[in-house]
Amino acid sequence: MSEHPTPQIAELSGTLLLGGDLPVHRLGFGAMRIVGEGVWGPPRDRDEALAVLRRAVELGITFIDTADSYGPQISEHLIREALYPYHEDLVIGTKAGFARTGPAQWHRLGRPEYLKQQAELSLRNLGLERIDLFQLHRIDPEVPLADQLGALVELREEGKIRHIGLSEVTVDELSAARAITPIASVQNQYAPSFRQAEDVLDQCEREGIAFLPWAPVGRGELAGPESPLAAMAAEHGVTPVQLSLAWLLHRSPVMLPIPGTSRVAHLEENTAAAKVRLSEEETERIGQFLGT
């Protein structure tokens, strides 16, 4: 186990220019887990959720990812309660494109009027005049992509959002989107043990697009004493989770992991990954060991 994180440790992860003009530390925070079970309803421990958000900023995290569907809306409300007025370096990204009807229930909804409505709600919930990164949470196959992105372009032209991002897209979908408007970020599932989006990551790296891996330490298989990374982690004196996050940071300069948690202690463990240094040989070794 690594030593207790020191303040501003997240800056050791390096800096990425989101959208080419917004500097953020490359280890961010995903605010999905601060709400209730099934990403529905209020958190079990509201005070701890607020403490997690405040501690994230104390540790130097300058990018927080959320969505209108987390709660729904509860994650955004908690962020405002914990952190408003926001530090000038803090960048908040949110998303729209899912309708929620209950715990663990997600329905794609990309109608332009809905996306605009949700953007307005997010502005109000977060207490912002402009959202720095507004992401299409999923492409709705029932609505032309040009119409979905067109709504976001209109919001940008109105000054209500700054940059547009995508979530869970293929290489072809990213290319089609970039033919319509500049894309600042892509958020796909990606972890050392889950690399199906390797081709999307490679495209993002070529084009200078931020890549936000969600579930960056897998579905739990990389954590704990039974982790396939346990022995390698012990060599570095860190946890398997820290080694997983460090591997992501070393994998690509456009990588912006957003591990989430509802506990301060877990947040501090995650953030300490910014201190871990891997050689090129070690990075390659971990990648080969876990396979594709």
PDB file of C-alpha atoms in Angstrom:
ATOM      1  CA  MET A   1       0.000   0.000   0.000  1.00  0.00           C
ATOM      2  CA  SER A   2       1.358   3.446  -0.879  1.00  0.00           C
ATOM      3  CA  GLU A   3       1.695   6.218   1.642  1.00  0.00           C
ATOM      4  CA  HIS A   4      -1.200   8.565   2.419  1.00  0.00           C
ATOM      5  CA  PRO A   5      -1.697  10.968  -0.514  1.00  0.00           C
ATOM      6  CA  THR A   6      -0.491  14.511  -0.085  1.00  0.00           C
ATOM      7  CA  PRO A   7      -2.450  17.559  -1.255  1.00  0.00           C
ATOM      8  CA  GLN A   8      -2.333  18.327  -4.983  1.00  0.00           C
ATOM      9  CA  ILE A   9      -1.052  14.844  -5.755  1.00  0.00           C
ATOM     10  CA  ALA A  10      -3.288  14.625  -8.833  1.00  0.00           C
ATOM     11  CA  GLU A  11      -1.065  17.080 -10.680  1.00  0.00           C
ATOM     12  CA  LEU A  12       1.646  14.399 -10.753  1.00  0.00           C
ATOM     13  CA  SER A  13      -0.514  12.620 -13.349  1.00  0.00           C
ATOM     14  CA  GLY A  14       0.380  15.314 -15.878  1.00  0.00           C
ATOM     15  CA  THR A  15      -1.745  17.783 -17.781  1.00  0.00           C
ATOM     16  CA  LEU A  16      -3.951  17.460 -20.828  1.00  0.00           C
ATOM     17  CA  LEU A  17      -5.483  20.274 -22.878  1.00  0.00           C
ATOM     18  CA  LEU A  18      -9.148  19.338 -23.143  1.00  0.00           C
ATOM     19  CA  GLY A  19     -10.512  20.656 -26.421  1.00  0.00           C
ATOM     20  CA  GLY A  20      -7.122  22.246 -27.042  1.00  0.00           C
ATOM     21  CA  ASP A  21      -7.635  25.051 -24.517  1.00  0.00           C
ATOM     22  CA  LEU A  22      -8.710  23.675 -21.120  1.00  0.00           C
ATOM     23  CA  PRO A  23      -5.807  22.353 -19.011  1.00  0.00           C
ATOM     24  CA  VAL A  24      -6.830  19.527 -16.663  1.00  0.00           C
ATOM     25  CA  HIS A  25      -4.815  17.082 -14.605  1.00  0.00           C
ATOM     26  CA  ARG A  26      -4.953  13.678 -16.267  1.00  0.00           C
ATOM     27  CA  LEU A  27      -6.389  11.851 -13.270  1.00  0.00           C
ATOM     28  CA  GLY A  28     -10.005  12.957 -12.933  1.00  0.00           C
ATOM     29  CA  PHE A  29     -13.027  11.887 -10.909  1.00  0.00           C
ATOM     30  CA  GLY A  30     -16.184  10.168 -12.108  1.00  0.00           C
ATOM     31  CA  ALA A  31     -19.245  11.208 -10.100  1.00  0.00           C
ATOM     32  CA  MET A  32     -21.560   8.297 -10.920  1.00  0.00           C
ATOM     33  CA  ARG A  33     -20.964   6.357  -7.702  1.00  0.00           C
ATOM     34  CA  ILE A  34     -21.885   9.206  -5.344  1.00  0.00           C
ATOM     35  CA  VAL A  35     -25.607   8.520  -5.879  1.00  0.00           C
ATOM     36  CA  GLY A  36     -27.755   5.569  -4.815  1.00  0.00           C
ATOM     37  CA  GLU A  37     -27.656   1.938  -5.848  1.00  0.00           C
ATOM     38  CA  GLY A  38     -28.415   1.336  -9.510  1.00  0.00           C
ATOM     39  CA  VAL A  39     -27.288   4.941 -10.139  1.00  0.00           C
ATOM     40  CA  TRP A  40     -30.681   5.926  -8.775  1.00  0.00           C
ATOM     41  CA  GLY A  41     -31.766   8.111  -5.889  1.00  0.00           C
ATOM     42  CA  PRO A  42     -29.774   9.828  -3.149  1.00  0.00           C
ATOM     43  CA  PRO A  43     -26.522   8.449  -1.743  1.00  0.00           C
ATOM     44  CA  ARG A  44     -26.620   6.135   1.242  1.00  0.00           C
ATOM     45  CA  ASP A  45     -24.253   8.523   3.070  1.00  0.00           C
ATOM     46  CA  ARG A  46     -24.795  12.088   1.872  1.00  0.00           C
ATOM     47  CA  ASP A  47     -22.106  13.590   4.089  1.00  0.00           C
ATOM     48  CA  GLU A  48     -19.509  11.134   2.786  1.00  0.00           C
ATOM     49  CA  ALA A  49     -20.497  11.874  -0.817  1.00  0.00           C
ATOM     50  CA  LEU A  50     -20.001  15.586  -0.243  1.00  0.00           C
ATOM     51  CA  ALA A  51     -16.709  14.895   1.530  1.00  0.00           C
ATOM     52  CA  VAL A  52     -15.492  12.856  -1.460  1.00  0.00           C
ATOM     53  CA  LEU A  53     -16.121  15.747  -3.838  1.00  0.00           C
ATOM     54  CA  ARG A  54     -14.378  18.268  -1.589  1.00  0.00           C
ATOM     55  CA  ARG A  55     -11.429  15.954  -1.012  1.00  0.00           C
ATOM     56  CA  ALA A  56     -11.075  15.387  -4.758  1.00  0.00           C
ATOM     57  CA  VAL A  57     -10.459  19.084  -5.294  1.00  0.00           C
ATOM     58  CA  GLU A  58      -8.082  19.221  -2.313  1.00  0.00           C
ATOM     59  CA  LEU A  59      -6.040  16.447  -3.928  1.00  0.00           C
ATOM     60  CA  GLY A  60      -5.625  18.491  -7.087  1.00  0.00           C
ATOM     61  CA  ILE A  61      -8.271  16.836  -9.277  1.00  0.00           C
ATOM     62  CA  THR A  62      -9.351  19.446 -11.806  1.00  0.00           C
ATOM     63  CA  PHE A  63     -11.782  17.412 -13.938  1.00  0.00           C
ATOM     64  CA  ILE A  64     -15.060  15.951 -12.677  1.00  0.00           C
ATOM     65  CA  ASP A  65     -17.279  13.888 -14.966  1.00  0.00           C
ATOM     66  CA  THR A  66     -20.995  13.550 -14.281  1.00  0.00           C
ATOM     67  CA  ALA A  67     -24.287  13.203 -16.185  1.00  0.00           C
ATOM     68  CA  ASP A  68     -27.898  14.313 -15.952  1.00  0.00           C
ATOM     69  CA  SER A  69     -28.857  10.642 -15.647  1.00  0.00           C
ATOM     70  CA  TYR A  70     -26.848  10.002 -12.474  1.00  0.00           C
ATOM     71  CA  GLY A  71     -29.559  10.032  -9.860  1.00  0.00           C
ATOM     72  CA  PRO A  72     -31.063  11.367 -12.125  1.00  0.00           C
ATOM     73  CA  GLN A  73     -29.777  14.925 -11.555  1.00  0.00           C
ATOM     74  CA  ILE A  74     -28.666  14.117  -7.995  1.00  0.00           C
ATOM     75  CA  SER A  75     -24.967  13.883  -8.863  1.00  0.00           C
ATOM     76  CA  GLU A  76     -25.055  17.361 -10.384  1.00  0.00           C
ATOM     77  CA  HIS A  77     -26.856  18.755  -7.332  1.00  0.00           C
ATOM     78  CA  LEU A  78     -24.268  17.218  -4.990  1.00  0.00           C
ATOM     79  CA  ILE A  79     -21.402  18.695  -7.013  1.00  0.00           C
ATOM     80  CA  ARG A  80     -22.890  22.147  -6.703  1.00  0.00           C
ATOM     81  CA  GLU A  81     -23.609  21.740  -2.993  1.00  0.00           C
ATOM     82  CA  ALA A  82     -20.085  20.542  -2.274  1.00  0.00           C
ATOM     83  CA  LEU A  83     -18.009  22.773  -4.529  1.00  0.00           C
ATOM     84  CA  TYR A  84     -19.870  25.945  -5.533  1.00  0.00           C
ATOM     85  CA  PRO A  85     -18.477  28.544  -6.035  1.00  0.00           C
ATOM     86  CA  TYR A  86     -16.089  26.518  -8.145  1.00  0.00           C
ATOM     87  CA  HIS A  87     -12.335  26.899  -8.161  1.00  0.00           C
ATOM     88  CA  GLU A  88     -11.220  28.612 -11.355  1.00  0.00           C
ATOM     89  CA  ASP A  89      -9.189  25.541 -12.408  1.00  0.00           C
ATOM     90  CA  LEU A  90     -12.075  23.079 -12.054  1.00  0.00           C
ATOM     91  CA  VAL A  91     -13.610  21.705 -15.245  1.00  0.00           C
ATOM     92  CA  ILE A  92     -16.947  19.896 -15.013  1.00  0.00           C
ATOM     93  CA  GLY A  93     -18.124  17.678 -17.823  1.00  0.00           C
ATOM     94  CA  THR A  94     -21.681  16.379 -17.955  1.00  0.00           C
ATOM     95  CA  LYS A  95     -23.711  14.278 -20.375  1.00  0.00           C
ATOM     96  CA  ALA A  96     -27.202  13.839 -21.798  1.00  0.00           C
ATOM     97  CA  GLY A  97     -28.784  11.210 -24.001  1.00  0.00           C
ATOM     98  CA  PHE A  98     -30.308   8.723 -21.578  1.00  0.00           C
ATOM     99  CA  ALA A  99     -33.774   8.768 -20.027  1.00  0.00           C
ATOM    100  CA  ARG A 100     -34.092   6.979 -16.678  1.00  0.00           C
ATOM    101  CA  THR A 101     -37.179   5.096 -15.517  1.00  0.00           C
ATOM    102  CA  GLY A 102     -35.776   3.329 -12.462  1.00  0.00           C
ATOM    103  CA  PRO A 103     -32.674   1.786 -10.875  1.00  0.00           C
ATOM    104  CA  ALA A 104     -30.292   0.331 -13.484  1.00  0.00           C
ATOM    105  CA  GLN A 105     -32.707   1.266 -16.289  1.00  0.00           C
ATOM    106  CA  TRP A 106     -31.280   3.292 -19.175  1.00  0.00           C
ATOM    107  CA  HIS A 107     -33.079   4.318 -22.375  1.00  0.00           C
ATOM    108  CA  ARG A 108     -31.366   6.145 -25.220  1.00  0.00           C
ATOM    109  CA  LEU A 109     -33.061   9.415 -26.043  1.00  0.00           C
ATOM    110  CA  GLY A 110     -31.341  11.730 -28.495  1.00  0.00           C
ATOM    111  CA  ARG A 111     -34.135  13.939 -29.761  1.00  0.00           C
ATOM    112  CA  PRO A 112     -32.736  17.459 -30.213  1.00  0.00           C
ATOM    113  CA  GLU A 113     -35.371  19.086 -28.009  1.00  0.00           C
ATOM    114  CA  TYR A 114     -34.623  16.616 -25.222  1.00  0.00           C
ATOM    115  CA  LEU A 115     -30.864  17.179 -25.386  1.00  0.00           C
ATOM    116  CA  LYS A 116     -31.378  20.949 -25.245  1.00  0.00           C
ATOM    117  CA  GLN A 117     -33.784  20.627 -22.329  1.00  0.00           C
ATOM    118  CA  GLN A 118     -31.310  18.487 -20.398  1.00  0.00           C
ATOM    119  CA  ALA A 119     -28.493  20.932 -21.071  1.00  0.00           C
ATOM    120  CA  GLU A 120     -30.588  23.720 -19.596  1.00  0.00           C
ATOM    121  CA  LEU A 121     -31.314  21.570 -16.529  1.00  0.00           C
ATOM    122  CA  SER A 122     -27.628  20.763 -16.110  1.00  0.00           C
ATOM    123  CA  LEU A 123     -26.723  24.441 -16.269  1.00  0.00           C
ATOM    124  CA  ARG A 124     -29.239  25.114 -13.506  1.00  0.00           C
ATOM    125  CA  ASN A 125     -28.314  22.072 -11.413  1.00  0.00           C
ATOM    126  CA  LEU A 126     -24.599  22.837 -11.544  1.00  0.00           C
ATOM    127  CA  GLY A 127     -24.990  26.596 -11.197  1.00  0.00           C
ATOM    128  CA  LEU A 128     -23.053  27.281 -14.382  1.00  0.00           C
ATOM    129  CA  GLU A 129     -23.478  29.819 -17.153  1.00  0.00           C
ATOM    130  CA  ARG A 130     -21.582  27.545 -19.543  1.00  0.00           C
ATOM    131  CA  ILE A 131     -20.756  23.830 -19.405  1.00  0.00           C
ATOM    132  CA  ASP A 132     -17.129  23.274 -20.361  1.00  0.00           C
ATOM    133  CA  LEU A 133     -17.684  19.767 -21.755  1.00  0.00           C
ATOM    134  CA  PHE A 134     -21.117  18.495 -22.771  1.00  0.00           C
ATOM    135  CA  GLN A 135     -21.133  14.898 -23.948  1.00  0.00           C
ATOM    136  CA  LEU A 136     -23.671  12.912 -25.942  1.00  0.00           C
ATOM    137  CA  HIS A 137     -24.117  10.028 -23.514  1.00  0.00           C
ATOM    138  CA  ARG A 138     -25.086   7.590 -26.271  1.00  0.00           C
ATOM    139  CA  ILE A 139     -25.911   7.950 -29.942  1.00  0.00           C
ATOM    140  CA  ASP A 140     -29.632   7.286 -30.372  1.00  0.00           C
ATOM    141  CA  PRO A 141     -30.079   5.010 -33.428  1.00  0.00           C
ATOM    142  CA  GLU A 142     -33.619   6.351 -33.890  1.00  0.00           C
ATOM    143  CA  VAL A 143     -32.433   9.931 -34.489  1.00  0.00           C
ATOM    144  CA  PRO A 144     -30.034  11.098 -37.230  1.00  0.00           C
ATOM    145  CA  LEU A 145     -26.588  11.774 -35.795  1.00  0.00           C
ATOM    146  CA  ALA A 146     -26.545  15.157 -37.523  1.00  0.00           C
ATOM    147  CA  ASP A 147     -29.678  16.148 -35.601  1.00  0.00           C
ATOM    148  CA  GLN A 148     -28.288  15.022 -32.248  1.00  0.00           C
ATOM    149  CA  LEU A 149     -24.973  16.793 -32.711  1.00  0.00           C
ATOM    150  CA  GLY A 150     -26.743  19.718 -34.358  1.00  0.00           C
ATOM    151  CA  ALA A 151     -28.540  20.385 -31.081  1.00  0.00           C
ATOM    152  CA  LEU A 152     -25.202  20.485 -29.259  1.00  0.00           C
ATOM    153  CA  VAL A 153     -23.707  22.751 -31.908  1.00  0.00           C
ATOM    154  CA  GLU A 154     -26.604  25.175 -31.390  1.00  0.00           C
ATOM    155  CA  LEU A 155     -25.990  25.108 -27.640  1.00  0.00           C
ATOM    156  CA  ARG A 156     -22.338  25.894 -28.266  1.00  0.00           C
ATOM    157  CA  GLU A 157     -23.206  28.761 -30.580  1.00  0.00           C
ATOM    158  CA  GLU A 158     -25.495  30.138 -27.863  1.00  0.00           C
ATOM    159  CA  GLY A 159     -22.582  30.067 -25.426  1.00  0.00           C
ATOM    160  CA  LYS A 160     -24.182  27.433 -23.188  1.00  0.00           C
ATOM    161  CA  ILE A 161     -21.516  24.777 -23.755  1.00  0.00           C
ATOM    162  CA  ARG A 162     -17.860  25.077 -24.647  1.00  0.00           C
ATOM    163  CA  HIS A 163     -16.833  21.687 -26.047  1.00  0.00           C
ATOM    164  CA  ILE A 164     -18.677  18.630 -27.352  1.00  0.00           C
ATOM    165  CA  GLY A 165     -17.822  15.053 -26.416  1.00  0.00           C
ATOM    166  CA  LEU A 166     -19.085  11.553 -27.211  1.00  0.00           C
ATOM    167  CA  SER A 167     -19.537   8.352 -25.223  1.00  0.00           C
ATOM    168  CA  GLU A 168     -19.352   4.715 -26.336  1.00  0.00           C
ATOM    169  CA  VAL A 169     -18.608   5.214 -30.012  1.00  0.00           C
ATOM    170  CA  THR A 170     -16.825   3.261 -32.718  1.00  0.00           C
ATOM    171  CA  VAL A 171     -14.086   4.582 -34.980  1.00  0.00           C
ATOM    172  CA  ASP A 172     -16.630   5.067 -37.778  1.00  0.00           C
ATOM    173  CA  GLU A 173     -19.038   6.917 -35.480  1.00  0.00           C
ATOM    174  CA  LEU A 174     -16.260   9.190 -34.249  1.00  0.00           C
ATOM    175  CA  SER A 175     -15.246   9.965 -37.821  1.00  0.00           C
ATOM    176  CA  ALA A 176     -18.864  10.678 -38.776  1.00  0.00           C
ATOM    177  CA  ALA A 177     -19.246  12.991 -35.783  1.00  0.00           C
ATOM    178  CA  ARG A 178     -16.017  14.850 -36.573  1.00  0.00           C
ATOM    179  CA  ALA A 179     -17.341  15.508 -40.063  1.00  0.00           C
ATOM    180  CA  ILE A 180     -20.168  17.450 -38.387  1.00  0.00           C
ATOM    181  CA  THR A 181     -18.358  19.269 -35.573  1.00  0.00           C
ATOM    182  CA  PRO A 182     -15.075  19.215 -33.627  1.00  0.00           C
ATOM    183  CA  ILE A 183     -15.052  16.570 -30.896  1.00  0.00           C
ATOM    184  CA  ALA A 184     -13.070  17.287 -27.729  1.00  0.00           C
ATOM    185  CA  SER A 185     -13.414  13.939 -25.948  1.00  0.00           C
ATOM    186  CA  VAL A 186     -14.510  10.334 -26.214  1.00  0.00           C
ATOM    187  CA  GLN A 187     -15.647   8.315 -23.203  1.00  0.00           C
ATOM    188  CA  ASN A 188     -15.576   4.554 -23.801  1.00  0.00           C
ATOM    189  CA  GLN A 189     -15.250   1.597 -21.484  1.00  0.00           C
ATOM    190  CA  TYR A 190     -11.553   0.764 -21.228  1.00  0.00           C
ATOM    191  CA  ALA A 191      -9.299  -0.842 -18.638  1.00  0.00           C
ATOM    192  CA  PRO A 192      -6.066  -2.844 -18.644  1.00  0.00           C
ATOM    193  CA  SER A 193      -8.245  -5.970 -18.750  1.00  0.00           C
ATOM    194  CA  PHE A 194     -10.852  -4.590 -21.200  1.00  0.00           C
ATOM    195  CA  ARG A 195      -9.349  -3.044 -24.317  1.00  0.00           C
ATOM    196  CA  GLN A 196     -12.008  -3.470 -26.993  1.00  0.00           C
ATOM    197  CA  ALA A 197     -11.821   0.273 -27.677  1.00  0.00           C
ATOM    198  CA  GLU A 198      -8.117   0.164 -28.545  1.00  0.00           C
ATOM    199  CA  ASP A 199      -8.780   1.355 -32.094  1.00  0.00           C
ATOM    200  CA  VAL A 200     -10.831   4.312 -30.812  1.00  0.00           C
ATOM    201  CA  LEU A 201      -8.072   5.229 -28.367  1.00  0.00           C
ATOM    202  CA  ASP A 202      -5.514   5.117 -31.183  1.00  0.00           C
ATOM    203  CA  GLN A 203      -7.675   7.424 -33.296  1.00  0.00           C
ATOM    204  CA  CYS A 204      -8.086   9.829 -30.374  1.00  0.00           C
ATOM    205  CA  GLU A 205      -4.321   9.881 -29.863  1.00  0.00           C
ATOM    206  CA  ARG A 206      -3.710  10.665 -33.530  1.00  0.00           C
ATOM    207  CA  GLU A 207      -6.248  13.501 -33.477  1.00  0.00           C
ATOM    208  CA  GLY A 208      -5.441  14.921 -30.020  1.00  0.00           C
ATOM    209  CA  ILE A 209      -8.856  13.996 -28.610  1.00  0.00           C
ATOM    210  CA  ALA A 210      -9.096  13.295 -24.880  1.00  0.00           C
ATOM    211  CA  PHE A 211      -9.976   9.669 -24.110  1.00  0.00           C
ATOM    212  CA  LEU A 212     -11.932   9.163 -20.873  1.00  0.00           C
ATOM    213  CA  PRO A 213     -11.963   5.469 -19.930  1.00  0.00           C
ATOM    214  CA  TRP A 214     -14.944   4.567 -17.787  1.00  0.00           C
ATOM    215  CA  ALA A 215     -14.685   1.532 -15.494  1.00  0.00           C
ATOM    216  CA  PRO A 216     -10.913   2.154 -15.698  1.00  0.00           C
ATOM    217  CA  VAL A 217     -10.056  -0.618 -13.243  1.00  0.00           C
ATOM    218  CA  GLY A 218     -12.511  -3.083 -14.732  1.00  0.00           C
ATOM    219  CA  ARG A 219     -15.522  -4.568 -12.982  1.00  0.00           C
ATOM    220  CA  GLY A 220     -13.630  -5.405  -9.822  1.00  0.00           C
ATOM    221  CA  GLU A 221     -11.479  -8.161 -11.279  1.00  0.00           C
ATOM    222  CA  LEU A 222      -8.320  -6.041 -10.977  1.00  0.00           C
ATOM    223  CA  ALA A 223      -8.824  -5.105  -7.326  1.00  0.00           C
ATOM    224  CA  GLY A 224      -8.032  -7.045  -4.178  1.00  0.00           C
ATOM    225  CA  PRO A 225      -5.544  -9.760  -3.285  1.00  0.00           C
ATOM    226  CA  GLU A 226      -6.747 -12.107  -6.065  1.00  0.00           C
ATOM    227  CA  SER A 227      -6.034  -9.530  -8.768  1.00  0.00           C
ATOM    228  CA  PRO A 228      -3.845 -10.748 -11.638  1.00  0.00           C
ATOM    229  CA  LEU A 229      -1.822  -7.584 -10.979  1.00  0.00           C
ATOM    230  CA  ALA A 230      -1.255  -8.321  -7.281  1.00  0.00           C
ATOM    231  CA  ALA A 231       2.319  -9.571  -7.668  1.00  0.00           C
ATOM    232  CA  MET A 232       3.382  -6.717  -9.955  1.00  0.00           C
ATOM    233  CA  ALA A 233       1.727  -4.198  -7.657  1.00  0.00           C
ATOM    234  CA  ALA A 234       3.643  -5.614  -4.697  1.00  0.00           C
ATOM    235  CA  GLU A 235       6.878  -5.017  -6.607  1.00  0.00           C
ATOM    236  CA  HIS A 236       6.037  -1.310  -6.651  1.00  0.00           C
ATOM    237  CA  GLY A 237       4.626  -1.220  -3.137  1.00  0.00           C
ATOM    238  CA  VAL A 238       1.196  -0.153  -4.396  1.00  0.00           C
ATOM    239  CA  THR A 239      -2.268  -1.682  -4.707  1.00  0.00           C
ATOM    240  CA  PRO A 240      -3.490  -3.434  -7.874  1.00  0.00           C
ATOM    241  CA  VAL A 241      -5.972  -0.569  -8.395  1.00  0.00           C
ATOM    242  CA  GLN A 242      -3.173   1.990  -8.259  1.00  0.00           C
ATOM    243  CA  LEU A 243      -1.108  -0.056 -10.704  1.00  0.00           C
ATOM    244  CA  SER A 244      -4.084  -0.288 -13.084  1.00  0.00           C
ATOM    245  CA  LEU A 245      -4.596   3.469 -13.060  1.00  0.00           C
ATOM    246  CA  ALA A 246      -0.876   4.089 -13.460  1.00  0.00           C
ATOM    247  CA  TRP A 247      -0.837   1.771 -16.480  1.00  0.00           C
ATOM    248  CA  LEU A 248      -3.632   3.782 -18.081  1.00  0.00           C
ATOM    249  CA  LEU A 249      -1.776   7.056 -17.514  1.00  0.00           C
ATOM    250  CA  HIS A 250       1.340   5.574 -19.123  1.00  0.00           C
ATOM    251  CA  ARG A 251      -0.595   3.982 -21.985  1.00  0.00           C
ATOM    252  CA  SER A 252      -1.372   7.230 -23.826  1.00  0.00           C
ATOM    253  CA  PRO A 253      -0.872  10.987 -23.369  1.00  0.00           C
ATOM    254  CA  VAL A 254      -4.556  11.600 -24.216  1.00  0.00           C
ATOM    255  CA  MET A 255      -5.798   9.221 -21.509  1.00  0.00           C
ATOM    256  CA  LEU A 256      -7.877  10.862 -18.773  1.00  0.00           C
ATOM    257  CA  PRO A 257      -9.024   8.167 -16.318  1.00  0.00           C
ATOM    258  CA  ILE A 258     -12.078   9.049 -14.227  1.00  0.00           C
ATOM    259  CA  PRO A 259     -12.255   6.465 -11.429  1.00  0.00           C
ATOM    260  CA  GLY A 260     -15.275   6.942  -9.204  1.00  0.00           C
ATOM    261  CA  THR A 261     -16.042   6.098  -5.619  1.00  0.00           C
ATOM    262  CA  SER A 262     -18.355   7.027  -2.765  1.00  0.00           C
ATOM    263  CA  ARG A 263     -15.664   6.832  -0.067  1.00  0.00           C
ATOM    264  CA  VAL A 264     -12.892   9.283   0.785  1.00  0.00           C
ATOM    265  CA  ALA A 265     -10.391   6.525   1.624  1.00  0.00           C
ATOM    266  CA  HIS A 266     -10.932   4.909  -1.767  1.00  0.00           C
ATOM    267  CA  LEU A 267     -10.584   8.285  -3.496  1.00  0.00           C
ATOM    268  CA  GLU A 268      -7.241   8.844  -1.809  1.00  0.00           C
ATOM    269  CA  GLU A 269      -6.047   5.388  -2.851  1.00  0.00           C
ATOM    270  CA  ASN A 270      -7.047   6.051  -6.456  1.00  0.00           C
ATOM    271  CA  THR A 271      -5.421   9.460  -6.564  1.00  0.00           C
ATOM    272  CA  ALA A 272      -2.131   8.103  -5.195  1.00  0.00           C
ATOM    273  CA  ALA A 273      -1.769   6.296  -8.539  1.00  0.00           C
ATOM    274  CA  ALA A 274      -0.495   9.606  -9.916  1.00  0.00           C
ATOM    275  CA  LYS A 275       2.781   8.980  -8.070  1.00  0.00           C
ATOM    276  CA  VAL A 276       3.447   5.580  -9.622  1.00  0.00           C
ATOM    277  CA  ARG A 277       6.100   5.567 -12.334  1.00  0.00           C
ATOM    278  CA  LEU A 278       6.367   2.740 -14.845  1.00  0.00           C
ATOM    279  CA  SER A 279       9.065   2.127 -17.408  1.00  0.00           C
ATOM    280  CA  GLU A 280       8.129   1.442 -21.024  1.00  0.00           C
ATOM    281  CA  GLU A 281       9.106  -2.180 -20.438  1.00  0.00           C
ATOM    282  CA  GLU A 282       6.819  -2.442 -17.408  1.00  0.00           C
ATOM    283  CA  THR A 283       3.933  -0.819 -19.251  1.00  0.00           C
ATOM    284  CA  GLU A 284       4.338  -3.264 -22.117  1.00  0.00           C
ATOM    285  CA  ARG A 285       4.703  -6.180 -19.706  1.00  0.00           C
ATOM    286  CA  ILE A 286       1.415  -5.371 -17.955  1.00  0.00           C
ATOM    287  CA  GLY A 287      -0.363  -4.960 -21.279  1.00  0.00           C
ATOM    288  CA  GLN A 288       0.922  -8.319 -22.547  1.00  0.00           C
ATOM    289  CA  PHE A 289       0.202 -10.067 -19.257  1.00  0.00           C
ATOM    290  CA  LEU A 290      -3.458  -9.038 -19.245  1.00  0.00           C
ATOM    291  CA  GLY A 291      -3.823  -9.609 -22.969  1.00  0.00           C
ATOM    292  CA  THR A 292      -6.437  -7.984 -25.179  1.00  0.00           C
TER     293      THR A 292
END
